[in-house]
XYZ file of C-alpha atoms in Angstrom:
684
model
C -129.519 45.926 -28.163
C -129.273 42.266 -29.981
C -126.279 40.196 -29.362
C -124.748 40.825 -32.623
C -125.011 44.234 -31.791
C -123.296 43.782 -28.594
C -120.444 42.423 -30.052
C -120.189 44.607 -32.782
C -119.969 47.646 -30.287
C -117.425 45.628 -28.191
C -115.155 45.393 -30.917
C -115.272 49.026 -31.851
C -114.556 49.569 -27.868
C -111.004 47.645 -28.783
C -109.298 49.752 -31.333
C -106.575 48.257 -32.854
C -103.039 49.792 -31.896
C -100.496 49.747 -34.439
C -97.076 49.081 -34.114
C -95.733 52.413 -34.337
C -98.090 54.378 -32.338
C -100.342 57.103 -34.254
C -98.756 60.637 -32.234
C -95.148 59.042 -32.581
C -93.116 61.023 -35.370
C -90.530 58.702 -37.214
C -89.304 59.248 -40.650
C -91.259 57.839 -43.518
C -91.746 59.377 -47.017
C -87.948 59.773 -47.643
C -85.994 59.625 -50.967
C -83.923 56.751 -50.322
C -86.624 54.831 -49.686
C -88.615 55.756 -52.595
C -85.569 55.356 -54.890
C -84.845 51.678 -53.198
C -88.204 50.933 -53.919
C -88.423 51.943 -57.528
C -85.312 50.240 -58.338
C -87.299 46.945 -56.702
C -90.242 47.299 -58.439
C -88.192 47.274 -62.031
C -86.650 44.421 -60.904
C -89.018 42.334 -59.480
C -91.482 43.284 -62.104
C -89.230 42.747 -64.979
C -88.715 39.061 -63.167
C -92.614 38.705 -62.918
C -93.016 39.546 -66.333
C -90.360 36.958 -67.653
C -92.138 34.144 -65.273
C -95.532 35.085 -66.056
C -95.092 34.829 -70.280
C -93.135 31.213 -69.632
C -95.438 29.684 -67.149
C -98.403 31.629 -66.749
C -97.805 32.477 -62.957
C -96.631 35.258 -61.086
C -95.418 35.126 -57.353
C -96.060 37.958 -54.985
C -93.069 40.331 -54.227
C -94.297 41.420 -51.027
C -92.109 39.054 -49.033
C -88.759 39.358 -50.996
C -89.148 43.010 -51.560
C -89.640 43.131 -47.145
C -86.388 41.547 -46.880
C -84.518 43.356 -49.076
C -85.865 46.570 -47.784
C -85.115 45.469 -44.038
C -81.297 44.569 -45.105
C -80.683 48.046 -46.831
C -82.529 50.257 -44.582
C -80.507 48.547 -41.872
C -77.646 49.129 -43.549
C -78.520 52.968 -43.811
C -79.936 53.026 -40.233
C -83.251 53.311 -41.752
C -86.842 53.543 -39.318
C -89.507 50.953 -39.995
C -91.734 52.953 -41.916
C -88.951 53.933 -44.188
C -88.694 49.970 -44.663
C -92.145 49.796 -45.264
C -92.610 52.774 -47.947
C -89.462 51.013 -49.680
C -91.522 47.613 -49.948
C -94.587 49.195 -50.661
C -92.985 50.997 -54.110
C -90.917 47.764 -54.804
C -94.065 45.326 -54.548
C -96.148 46.799 -56.520
C -94.188 46.171 -59.814
C -95.360 42.586 -59.551
C -99.304 43.775 -59.586
C -98.323 45.659 -63.237
C -96.323 42.568 -64.722
C -99.084 40.560 -63.939
C -101.784 43.312 -65.501
C -99.250 43.442 -68.432
C -98.235 39.894 -69.694
C -102.202 38.678 -69.248
C -102.892 41.078 -71.864
C -100.727 43.567 -73.704
C -99.194 40.603 -75.470
C -103.031 39.624 -76.490
C -102.848 42.839 -79.346
C -99.965 41.096 -80.953
C -101.267 37.794 -81.184
C -104.855 38.876 -82.478
C -102.944 41.341 -84.798
C -104.518 44.501 -83.514
C -100.829 45.709 -83.794
C -98.794 45.190 -86.737
C -95.551 44.465 -84.821
C -94.476 44.911 -81.104
C -91.814 47.619 -82.164
C -91.415 50.670 -80.037
C -92.867 52.821 -82.614
C -96.061 50.503 -82.980
C -96.515 49.359 -79.222
C -94.938 51.469 -76.893
C -97.060 54.464 -76.236
C -99.884 52.315 -76.495
C -98.773 49.717 -73.813
C -97.514 52.039 -71.658
C -100.929 54.485 -71.499
C -103.227 51.330 -71.295
C -100.571 49.968 -68.388
C -100.650 53.743 -66.700
C -104.330 54.100 -66.871
C -104.806 50.784 -65.390
C -102.426 50.980 -62.222
C -103.402 54.417 -61.503
C -107.136 53.259 -61.692
C -106.350 50.307 -59.378
C -104.794 53.137 -56.845
C -107.938 54.799 -56.999
C -110.603 52.042 -56.646
C -109.006 50.266 -53.905
C -108.716 53.510 -52.306
C -112.399 54.168 -51.827
C -112.860 50.924 -49.803
C -109.398 50.577 -48.326
C -110.756 51.255 -45.048
C -113.458 49.254 -44.759
C -111.654 46.223 -46.287
C -108.298 46.694 -44.144
C -110.274 46.806 -41.342
C -112.469 43.501 -41.900
C -111.636 41.136 -39.438
C -112.923 38.344 -41.513
C -110.271 39.187 -44.046
C -106.908 37.281 -42.458
C -104.550 38.925 -45.095
C -102.247 35.893 -44.856
C -99.126 37.818 -46.740
C -99.517 41.134 -45.132
C -99.273 39.514 -41.784
C -96.268 37.470 -42.427
C -94.338 40.906 -44.356
C -95.302 42.873 -41.134
C -93.989 40.559 -38.909
C -90.541 40.693 -40.683
C -90.340 44.624 -40.557
C -90.839 44.100 -36.949
C -88.329 41.218 -36.759
C -85.479 43.086 -37.513
C -82.869 40.985 -36.965
C -84.313 37.820 -38.241
C -84.988 39.474 -41.579
C -81.541 40.743 -42.412
C -80.764 36.800 -41.872
C -83.375 36.098 -44.461
C -81.740 38.269 -46.622
C -78.989 35.875 -47.089
C -81.038 32.788 -48.151
C -82.667 35.168 -50.941
C -79.319 36.432 -52.478
C -77.614 33.443 -52.162
C -80.385 31.351 -53.944
C -80.753 34.376 -56.665
C -77.210 33.277 -57.461
C -77.806 29.625 -57.795
C -81.165 30.110 -59.811
C -79.388 32.413 -62.187
C -76.138 30.088 -62.879
C -78.267 27.101 -63.341
C -80.442 28.833 -65.693
C -77.340 30.201 -67.431
C -75.776 26.842 -67.664
C -78.167 25.344 -69.178
C -78.484 28.231 -71.976
C -75.046 27.563 -73.067
C -75.516 23.808 -72.935
C -74.097 22.401 -70.338
C -77.069 20.396 -70.000
C -80.705 20.238 -71.811
C -83.159 22.148 -70.037
C -86.427 20.073 -72.125
C -87.012 16.367 -73.321
C -89.705 15.242 -75.490
C -90.320 11.228 -75.399
C -92.578 9.938 -78.095
C -94.802 6.598 -77.594
C -97.240 4.498 -79.706
C -101.091 4.640 -79.054
C -102.189 1.198 -80.289
C -100.528 -0.191 -83.540
C -100.782 1.845 -86.605
C -102.382 -0.420 -89.269
C -103.077 -3.257 -86.663
C -105.261 -2.010 -83.672
C -108.869 -1.311 -84.379
C -112.006 -0.381 -82.534
C -115.348 -2.537 -83.002
C -118.254 -0.586 -83.215
C -121.082 -2.717 -82.435
C -121.268 -6.188 -80.563
C -119.029 -8.943 -80.997
C -119.218 -9.938 -84.465
C -119.742 -6.964 -85.830
C -117.985 -6.099 -89.194
C -117.791 -2.649 -88.632
C -114.586 -1.877 -86.981
C -112.623 1.702 -87.398
C -108.818 1.364 -88.177
C -106.929 3.294 -85.296
C -103.117 3.814 -83.772
C -100.985 6.255 -83.911
C -98.168 7.772 -81.948
C -98.340 10.889 -79.331
C -95.831 12.667 -77.501
C -95.014 14.199 -73.882
C -92.531 16.348 -72.407
C -90.261 15.757 -68.919
C -90.132 18.593 -66.659
C -88.134 21.412 -67.610
C -85.158 21.561 -65.656
C -85.979 25.428 -64.618
C -85.161 26.883 -61.264
C -88.442 29.530 -61.616
C -90.684 26.643 -62.039
C -89.578 24.367 -59.445
C -89.573 27.261 -57.269
C -92.830 28.417 -58.145
C -94.443 24.624 -57.454
C -92.525 24.950 -54.024
C -93.957 28.239 -52.883
C -97.529 27.311 -54.358
C -97.235 23.778 -52.368
C -97.922 20.326 -53.322
C -101.877 20.686 -53.594
C -102.363 23.487 -55.560
C -99.443 22.397 -57.793
C -101.108 18.851 -58.203
C -104.430 20.379 -59.354
C -102.444 22.453 -61.938
C -100.756 19.463 -62.956
C -103.971 17.280 -63.187
C -104.981 19.615 -65.930
C -101.537 18.651 -68.250
C -102.423 14.719 -67.553
C -105.677 15.167 -68.758
C -104.466 17.588 -71.785
C -101.770 14.816 -72.871
C -102.423 11.840 -70.655
C -106.349 11.377 -71.914
C -107.307 13.790 -74.783
C -104.261 14.376 -76.878
C -103.784 10.351 -76.949
C -107.748 9.417 -77.339
C -108.095 12.101 -80.314
C -105.029 10.546 -82.062
C -105.809 6.633 -81.328
C -109.303 7.441 -83.367
C -108.595 9.400 -86.016
C -104.494 8.253 -87.052
C -103.458 9.437 -89.925
C -106.858 11.262 -90.927
C -106.339 13.765 -88.185
C -103.752 15.666 -90.611
C -106.832 16.264 -92.612
C -108.328 18.246 -89.706
C -105.325 20.570 -89.110
C -103.958 23.673 -90.403
C -102.143 23.084 -93.980
C -98.919 24.287 -92.100
C -98.676 21.340 -89.824
C -95.510 19.265 -90.183
C -96.531 15.393 -91.400
C -95.068 14.042 -88.196
C -96.819 12.723 -85.107
C -95.172 15.126 -82.439
C -96.249 18.457 -84.731
C -99.249 16.932 -84.671
C -100.108 15.852 -81.168
C -98.699 19.581 -80.090
C -101.636 21.128 -83.234
C -104.104 18.588 -81.676
C -103.311 19.922 -78.265
C -103.263 23.759 -79.482
C -106.561 23.570 -81.378
C -108.588 21.159 -80.090
C -107.560 20.967 -76.160
C -106.902 24.555 -75.786
C -110.355 25.564 -76.594
C -111.829 22.789 -74.117
C -109.618 24.535 -71.591
C -110.575 28.157 -72.029
C -114.246 26.810 -71.360
C -113.240 25.487 -68.258
C -111.496 28.725 -67.043
C -114.524 30.624 -68.086
C -116.721 28.630 -65.697
C -113.747 28.622 -62.730
C -113.624 32.329 -63.120
C -117.300 32.744 -62.617
C -117.479 30.118 -59.703
C -114.853 32.132 -58.005
C -117.146 35.458 -58.413
C -120.112 33.466 -57.111
C -118.422 32.253 -54.466
C -117.518 35.747 -53.163
C -121.272 37.314 -53.686
C -122.011 37.666 -50.031
C -119.005 38.978 -48.402
C -118.598 41.470 -51.739
C -122.320 42.711 -51.555
C -121.770 43.471 -48.115
C -118.181 45.214 -48.621
C -119.263 47.656 -51.322
C -122.378 49.065 -48.883
C -119.854 49.875 -46.339
C -117.336 51.232 -48.970
C -119.772 53.989 -50.253
C -121.412 54.483 -46.540
C -117.710 55.454 -45.673
C -117.824 57.894 -48.327
C -120.349 60.765 -46.906
C -117.888 61.061 -44.178
C -117.495 64.760 -43.801
C -114.371 67.342 -43.742
C -114.626 68.350 -40.302
C -114.721 64.125 -39.411
C -111.588 63.859 -41.496
C -109.553 66.567 -39.743
C -110.006 64.650 -36.736
C -108.608 61.704 -37.746
C -105.134 60.767 -36.421
C -101.951 60.338 -38.570
C -102.773 56.340 -39.301
C -106.228 57.390 -40.408
C -105.340 59.992 -42.898
C -105.769 59.275 -46.711
C -106.718 61.231 -50.053
C -109.972 63.000 -49.545
C -112.818 61.455 -51.806
C -112.879 64.498 -53.868
C -109.475 64.106 -54.937
C -109.982 60.516 -55.581
C -113.335 61.256 -57.666
C -111.728 63.961 -59.529
C -108.534 61.737 -60.776
C -110.988 58.906 -61.715
C -112.742 61.304 -64.273
C -109.656 62.627 -65.640
C -108.549 58.287 -66.379
C -111.858 58.226 -67.688
C -111.775 60.855 -70.015
C -107.915 59.450 -70.620
C -109.347 55.988 -71.498
C -112.107 57.551 -73.995
C -109.254 58.899 -75.820
C -106.975 56.054 -75.472
C -110.086 53.491 -76.619
C -110.852 56.077 -79.768
C -107.372 56.236 -80.865
C -106.480 52.090 -80.262
C -110.315 51.083 -82.221
C -111.044 54.240 -84.636
C -114.508 54.315 -83.021
C -116.173 57.069 -81.315
C -119.423 55.554 -79.221
C -118.512 52.402 -79.154
C -115.138 53.266 -77.589
C -116.471 55.861 -75.266
C -119.220 52.902 -73.997
C -116.383 50.429 -73.852
C -114.369 53.223 -71.484
C -117.732 53.473 -69.146
C -117.952 49.328 -68.804
C -114.456 49.417 -67.972
C -115.073 51.786 -65.045
C -117.977 49.742 -63.655
C -116.565 47.042 -63.790
C -113.216 47.628 -62.904
C -114.560 49.108 -59.507
C -115.910 45.948 -59.675
C -113.455 43.554 -59.973
C -110.867 45.783 -58.187
C -113.139 45.166 -55.129
C -113.011 41.236 -55.852
C -109.086 41.201 -56.292
C -108.650 43.010 -52.792
C -111.265 40.701 -50.982
C -109.294 37.584 -52.795
C -105.990 38.939 -51.230
C -107.487 39.586 -48.125
C -108.250 35.963 -48.031
C -105.531 34.007 -49.826
C -102.760 36.334 -50.426
C -101.942 37.960 -53.814
C -99.869 34.608 -55.205
C -102.662 33.010 -55.378
C -105.002 35.971 -56.614
C -106.719 34.882 -60.258
C -106.923 38.261 -61.897
C -106.969 36.176 -65.487
C -110.289 34.736 -64.343
C -111.490 37.999 -63.765
C -110.229 39.634 -66.747
C -111.459 36.570 -68.790
C -115.319 37.811 -67.468
C -114.486 41.341 -68.080
C -113.353 40.255 -71.715
C -116.295 38.516 -72.391
C -119.040 41.346 -71.273
C -116.838 43.534 -73.229
C -116.779 41.577 -76.398
C -120.685 40.630 -76.407
C -121.302 44.075 -76.015
C -119.409 45.217 -78.652
C -121.252 42.334 -80.929
C -124.390 43.571 -79.784
C -123.940 47.314 -81.388
C -122.938 45.864 -84.602
C -118.862 46.408 -84.003
C -116.605 43.633 -86.333
C -112.954 43.729 -87.336
C -110.173 44.052 -85.856
C -111.273 47.620 -84.617
C -113.874 45.781 -82.580
C -111.065 43.418 -81.147
C -108.611 46.142 -80.617
C -111.501 48.176 -78.334
C -112.320 44.484 -76.496
C -108.561 43.825 -75.563
C -108.411 47.447 -74.546
C -110.889 47.280 -72.038
C -109.672 43.673 -70.425
C -106.061 45.483 -70.800
C -107.094 48.284 -68.572
C -109.302 45.610 -66.035
C -106.665 43.438 -66.083
C -104.110 46.322 -64.559
C -106.412 47.476 -62.345
C -107.592 44.609 -60.564
C -104.119 43.305 -60.217
C -102.458 46.784 -58.750
C -105.636 47.052 -56.623
C -104.959 43.712 -54.957
C -101.345 44.382 -54.324
C -102.123 48.014 -53.167
C -104.578 46.946 -50.454
C -101.727 44.245 -48.862
C -99.874 46.864 -48.947
C -102.083 49.104 -46.995
C -102.947 46.155 -44.544
C -99.166 45.884 -43.792
C -98.734 49.834 -43.453
C -102.200 49.240 -40.769
C -100.710 46.761 -38.854
C -96.983 48.742 -38.711
C -98.730 51.970 -38.360
C -97.716 53.849 -41.839
C -99.667 56.695 -43.046
C -102.198 55.494 -45.521
C -101.864 58.949 -47.671
C -98.135 58.597 -47.816
C -98.306 54.900 -48.828
C -100.808 56.146 -51.696
C -98.615 58.916 -53.006
C -95.706 56.094 -53.085
C -98.079 54.180 -54.898
C -99.081 56.378 -57.377
C -95.017 56.949 -58.161
C -94.076 53.473 -58.368
C -96.996 53.274 -60.722
C -96.421 55.628 -62.946
C -92.585 54.787 -63.348
C -93.125 50.975 -63.116
C -95.938 51.661 -66.161
C -93.012 53.834 -68.311
C -90.181 50.459 -68.115
C -92.971 47.708 -68.096
C -93.211 47.298 -71.993
C -89.030 46.904 -72.579
C -88.505 43.621 -70.778
C -92.092 42.551 -72.603
C -90.316 43.753 -76.288
C -87.163 42.344 -75.439
C -88.061 38.818 -74.476
C -90.586 38.784 -77.541
C -87.813 40.013 -79.857
C -85.054 37.484 -78.532
C -87.725 34.675 -78.500
C -87.546 35.528 -82.623
C -83.881 35.970 -82.977
C -83.664 32.616 -81.283
C -86.028 30.904 -84.333
C -89.480 31.439 -82.154
C -92.406 33.380 -82.968
C -92.290 35.712 -79.978
C -95.192 35.801 -77.874
C -97.212 32.448 -78.080
C -93.856 30.123 -78.745
C -93.519 27.096 -76.438
C -90.524 28.948 -75.076
C -92.710 32.238 -74.248
C -96.228 30.706 -74.253
C -98.000 33.783 -72.305
C -100.759 31.685 -72.142
C -103.455 34.146 -70.420
C -102.772 36.738 -73.343
C -103.149 33.696 -76.079
C -106.724 33.084 -74.288
C -107.644 36.753 -74.406
C -106.453 37.070 -78.160
C -108.514 33.893 -79.142
C -111.825 35.124 -76.925
C -111.858 38.425 -78.561
C -111.098 37.295 -81.721
C -113.789 34.325 -81.647
C -116.377 36.368 -80.132
C -116.078 39.419 -82.114
C -115.069 37.910 -85.501
C -117.458 35.015 -85.389
C -115.301 32.259 -85.457
C -115.375 31.147 -81.882
C -115.268 27.215 -81.836
C -118.031 26.787 -79.425
C -118.564 23.475 -79.626
C -115.214 22.587 -77.508
C -115.699 25.801 -75.310
C -118.892 24.169 -74.712
C -117.526 21.031 -73.619
C -114.905 22.932 -71.923
C -118.165 24.558 -69.721
C -119.582 21.373 -68.721
C -116.547 20.058 -67.739
C -116.271 22.831 -65.491
C -119.065 22.322 -63.835
C -118.296 18.743 -63.451
C -115.213 19.950 -61.690
C -117.608 22.291 -59.547
C -119.915 19.480 -58.481
C -116.934 16.877 -57.599
C -116.065 19.764 -55.796
C -112.616 20.300 -57.194
C -110.810 22.576 -55.178
C -109.585 25.165 -58.077
C -111.545 24.488 -61.395
C -109.777 27.548 -62.857
C -106.321 26.390 -61.904
C -107.424 22.727 -63.543
C -107.806 24.729 -66.761
C -105.280 26.858 -66.746
C -103.196 23.250 -66.241
C -104.446 21.676 -69.490
C -103.463 25.005 -71.517
C -100.052 25.472 -69.857
C -97.375 23.237 -71.828
C -96.723 19.851 -70.020
C -93.026 20.182 -69.265
C -94.146 23.416 -67.090
C -96.987 21.891 -65.133
C -94.746 19.068 -64.382
C -91.917 20.966 -63.200
C -94.185 23.137 -61.128
C -95.722 19.723 -59.510
C -91.944 18.782 -58.678
C -91.294 21.775 -56.940
C -94.571 21.295 -55.201
C -93.361 17.778 -54.129
C -89.729 19.024 -52.976
C -91.504 21.024 -50.648
C -93.882 18.187 -49.382
C -91.107 15.799 -48.870
C -89.301 18.376 -46.768
C -91.778 18.911 -44.418
C -92.199 15.319 -44.208
C -88.537 14.914 -43.433
C -88.966 17.932 -41.095
C -91.683 16.240 -38.821
C -90.026 12.677 -38.899
C -87.152 14.767 -36.931
C -89.687 15.707 -34.407
C -89.587 19.806 -35.207
C -91.920 21.829 -33.094
C -93.993 24.891 -34.413
C -91.385 27.049 -33.809
C -88.774 25.050 -36.007
C -91.239 24.562 -38.804
C -92.037 28.039 -39.078
C -87.996 28.875 -39.350
C -87.927 25.590 -41.974
C -90.892 27.256 -43.735
C -89.467 30.969 -43.921
C -86.112 29.728 -45.578
C -87.790 27.798 -47.714
C -89.865 30.042 -49.335
C -86.751 32.249 -49.453
C -84.626 29.758 -51.131
C -87.714 29.440 -53.691
C -87.991 33.278 -54.193
C -84.486 33.216 -55.085
C -84.393 30.597 -57.614
C -87.104 32.013 -59.380
C -85.596 35.592 -59.157
C -82.281 34.298 -60.412
C -83.477 32.567 -63.381
C -85.776 35.552 -64.219
C -83.479 38.231 -63.706
C -80.840 36.200 -66.080
C -83.523 35.241 -68.387
C -83.699 38.763 -69.200
C -80.031 38.913 -69.434
C -80.045 35.819 -72.098
C -82.661 37.796 -73.977
C -80.296 40.595 -74.520
C -77.743 38.289 -75.399
C -79.835 37.301 -78.135
C -79.200 40.827 -79.838
C -75.164 40.381 -79.240
C -72.700 38.769 -81.250
C -72.922 35.168 -81.898
C -69.918 34.193 -80.135
C -71.565 35.257 -76.693
C -73.977 32.586 -76.813
C -71.434 30.050 -77.408
C -72.467 26.602 -76.401
C -70.264 24.092 -74.588
C -72.178 20.992 -75.485
C -73.414 20.837 -79.192
C -75.525 17.985 -77.942
C -76.299 18.523 -74.423
C -78.001 15.819 -72.544
C -81.450 15.448 -70.422
C -79.220 13.117 -68.176
C -77.189 15.983 -67.137
C -80.330 18.337 -66.364
C -81.525 15.076 -63.876
C -78.561 15.632 -61.972
C -79.496 19.476 -62.000
C -82.863 18.818 -60.514
C -81.348 16.634 -58.079
C -79.349 19.134 -56.997
C -82.093 21.564 -56.687
C -84.043 19.206 -54.921
C -81.325 18.665 -52.333
C -81.048 22.105 -51.752
C -84.454 22.976 -51.297
C -84.964 20.235 -48.795
C -81.473 20.301 -47.018
C -80.894 24.214 -46.675
C -84.654 25.087 -44.858
C -84.142 22.112 -42.624
C -80.699 23.295 -41.690
C -82.373 26.390 -40.466
C -84.761 24.740 -38.269
C -82.711 26.198 -35.133
C -82.935 25.088 -31.519
C -86.233 24.398 -30.452
C -86.501 26.394 -27.539
C -86.113 29.644 -29.456
C -89.346 31.543 -30.224
C -91.138 31.105 -33.829
C -90.625 33.983 -36.067
C -93.436 34.927 -38.071
C -94.326 32.004 -41.257
C -93.937 33.549 -44.802
C -97.630 31.925 -45.847
C -97.236 32.544 -49.382
C-alpha cells in the first residue's frame, strides 16, 4: 500500500464523532424551532436585501441567527438540536436575499418588465427565486457528504456557529451585544433620516485652472497645446452604521482592497478624463446631463468608468473559478461516485448520515427543470431558446452551486463572490442567445432569467452547505436539515419580493429613480442589466470593457488579493466604499489597542466575538429601520418631519466618532480575565 493510501485508511478508521452522539434521541424538528427560524429568515433576509441594494454586499446570517436561536431556545428550555434547526432555517434568508438583489432588479433596470408593481413583477420574481432556491438545496444535497467531510475545507463560519451552540452561557451573553447594538444602529440611522445630521457630503475641487491650464503635446517649444482643466467631486464617507459595520466584519485588508477601487475611479480616472476634456466632455455625455461639474463627474463615472469596472469584474470572476479547478474536479468526481450507493447501504446508515434519497432529489430536480422551461417561455415569449436556456441553467447551475459550496468551505459565506459566478453564467447565456439569433427585450429577459435562477441557486447552496457542516459537527440529522431548509426557502421566496418593492417605491417617492439610484444603487443588478442589454442588443461598450479586462489581468499579475473586489469598489459609490473602509480601520485600531494592552489569545477571541456581534447589531439595526423608513414614504408627510431643515455633516462626523468609540471600546471591555478559557472566535 502506498503512503498516501495508508494515510487515507488511517483517516477513515478515525471516524468523526459528533457532539450529540448518533445513537442519542433528542428533540430536533419541532414547530417552535421552525417558526422561530422562519421569523429570523424573513427579518434577516429583508435586512440583507436592504444592505445589498445599497452597498452591494451581504453579510452571513449564520452567526447572528445562532446567537438569537441560542437565546430563544434557552428561554424555552429547548434542545441543542432544536437550536440548530432554528438557526438553519433562520440563516437561509440571507442566501435568498443575496441571489434576489443581485438579479431581480435587473429586469426593471433593463426594461424587461414594465414596472415593479405586484401585478407586473410579484409572481415572476417569486417563481424565479423559488425555483432557484429549491434547486440550490437539491444541487448541494448531491455533494453534501463529500464536501462536508472534506478535510481540506475548514468551514470557518460553520465551526464558529457550532461552537456558539455548544458554548451555552456564552451565547446568551453574546445576544446582549447583538440586541443592544441593533437599537443603536436603528436609532442612529433614523436620526440621520429625520435631519439631526447630514449623512452624506460632497466636496468639489478644481482640476487645473480652467482657461489657463494646458498640456503641450510634443517637445519643448512645440506650439501644439491642448487647453485643459475643469472641476470634479468626491464624497465623504456616509454616516451609516451598516456600512461601517460591514467594514468592521470584513476587516481592514478586504475593506482597503475594495476602497482602492473607489480611489482609482474617483482619484484617477474621473479627474484625468475631466482634466483633458474640460467643458468639451458635455458633448460626449447624455443630452439630459445637467451642465454642472458635479453632474458631469458622476456621468463620467457612470458611463465610462463603470464599463471598465465591468471588465475587471469579469476577469475577477474567471480567476476565482480558475483557482478552484483542481479541488472542483476532484469534488465532482467524488460526488458522482457517492450517488451509486444502494438502498441497502443507505438503510444501514446511522441517524447522522441519513439524508434524502438520490431518487427523491433527482425527481425534484426534473420537476424544477420542467417549471423552469414553462417560466422561461412565459418570461421571454420564446419556446426553444427558453428550453435551451433551462438546460444551460441546469448544467451551469449545478456547477456553480458546487463552486459556491467550495468557496464557503474555504472562506465562509460572508466572502462568497456569488455575483462573480452569476456574471459568468450571464455571459454564457447571452452569447448562446446571440448565437441562436435571439435579440431584443425577449432575449434580454431570457438571459436574466437564467442568471437569476443560477444566482439564487448558488447563493442558497453555499449557505446550506455551511448549515450542513454545523449539523455535521453538532450531530444533527441531514434529512431533517434538508426538510427545514426546503420549508424556509419556500416561505422566504414568497415574501422576498415585498422588501424589494418597498425599497424601490420608497426611493421613487423620495425623489429617486428606484433601483439604480445613488441611494439604492443595486450595483450587481445594474451590472447584470448592462451586460444582458449590451451583449444581446449589440450595444456593449466593448472597448471600455476590454480596457477593464486588461486592467483585471494586470491586477492578477500584481498578485492583488481580490481583483473582483477592486472592480466592485470602482463600481460602487465612493461614499459607500469610504464608509466600509472606515469600519475596517476601526477594527484594526481596536486590534492594535488590544495588542498594546498585552491581551492573550483567549482575551483576543472574546474581543473578536463581541466586536463582530457589535457590528452585526449595527448592520441589522440600520437595515430593519431602513425598511421602516421606506414604509414611512407611504405615510402622511408629518411622519417624516425634519429636525433641522439644513442638517450639517459636522454633526455626522461627531456621530461617526461615537460609532468608532463604541466599536473599539465595547469589544475591548469584554476581554475578561486572562485566565478564562478561550471561547470560539467568530471568524467572519
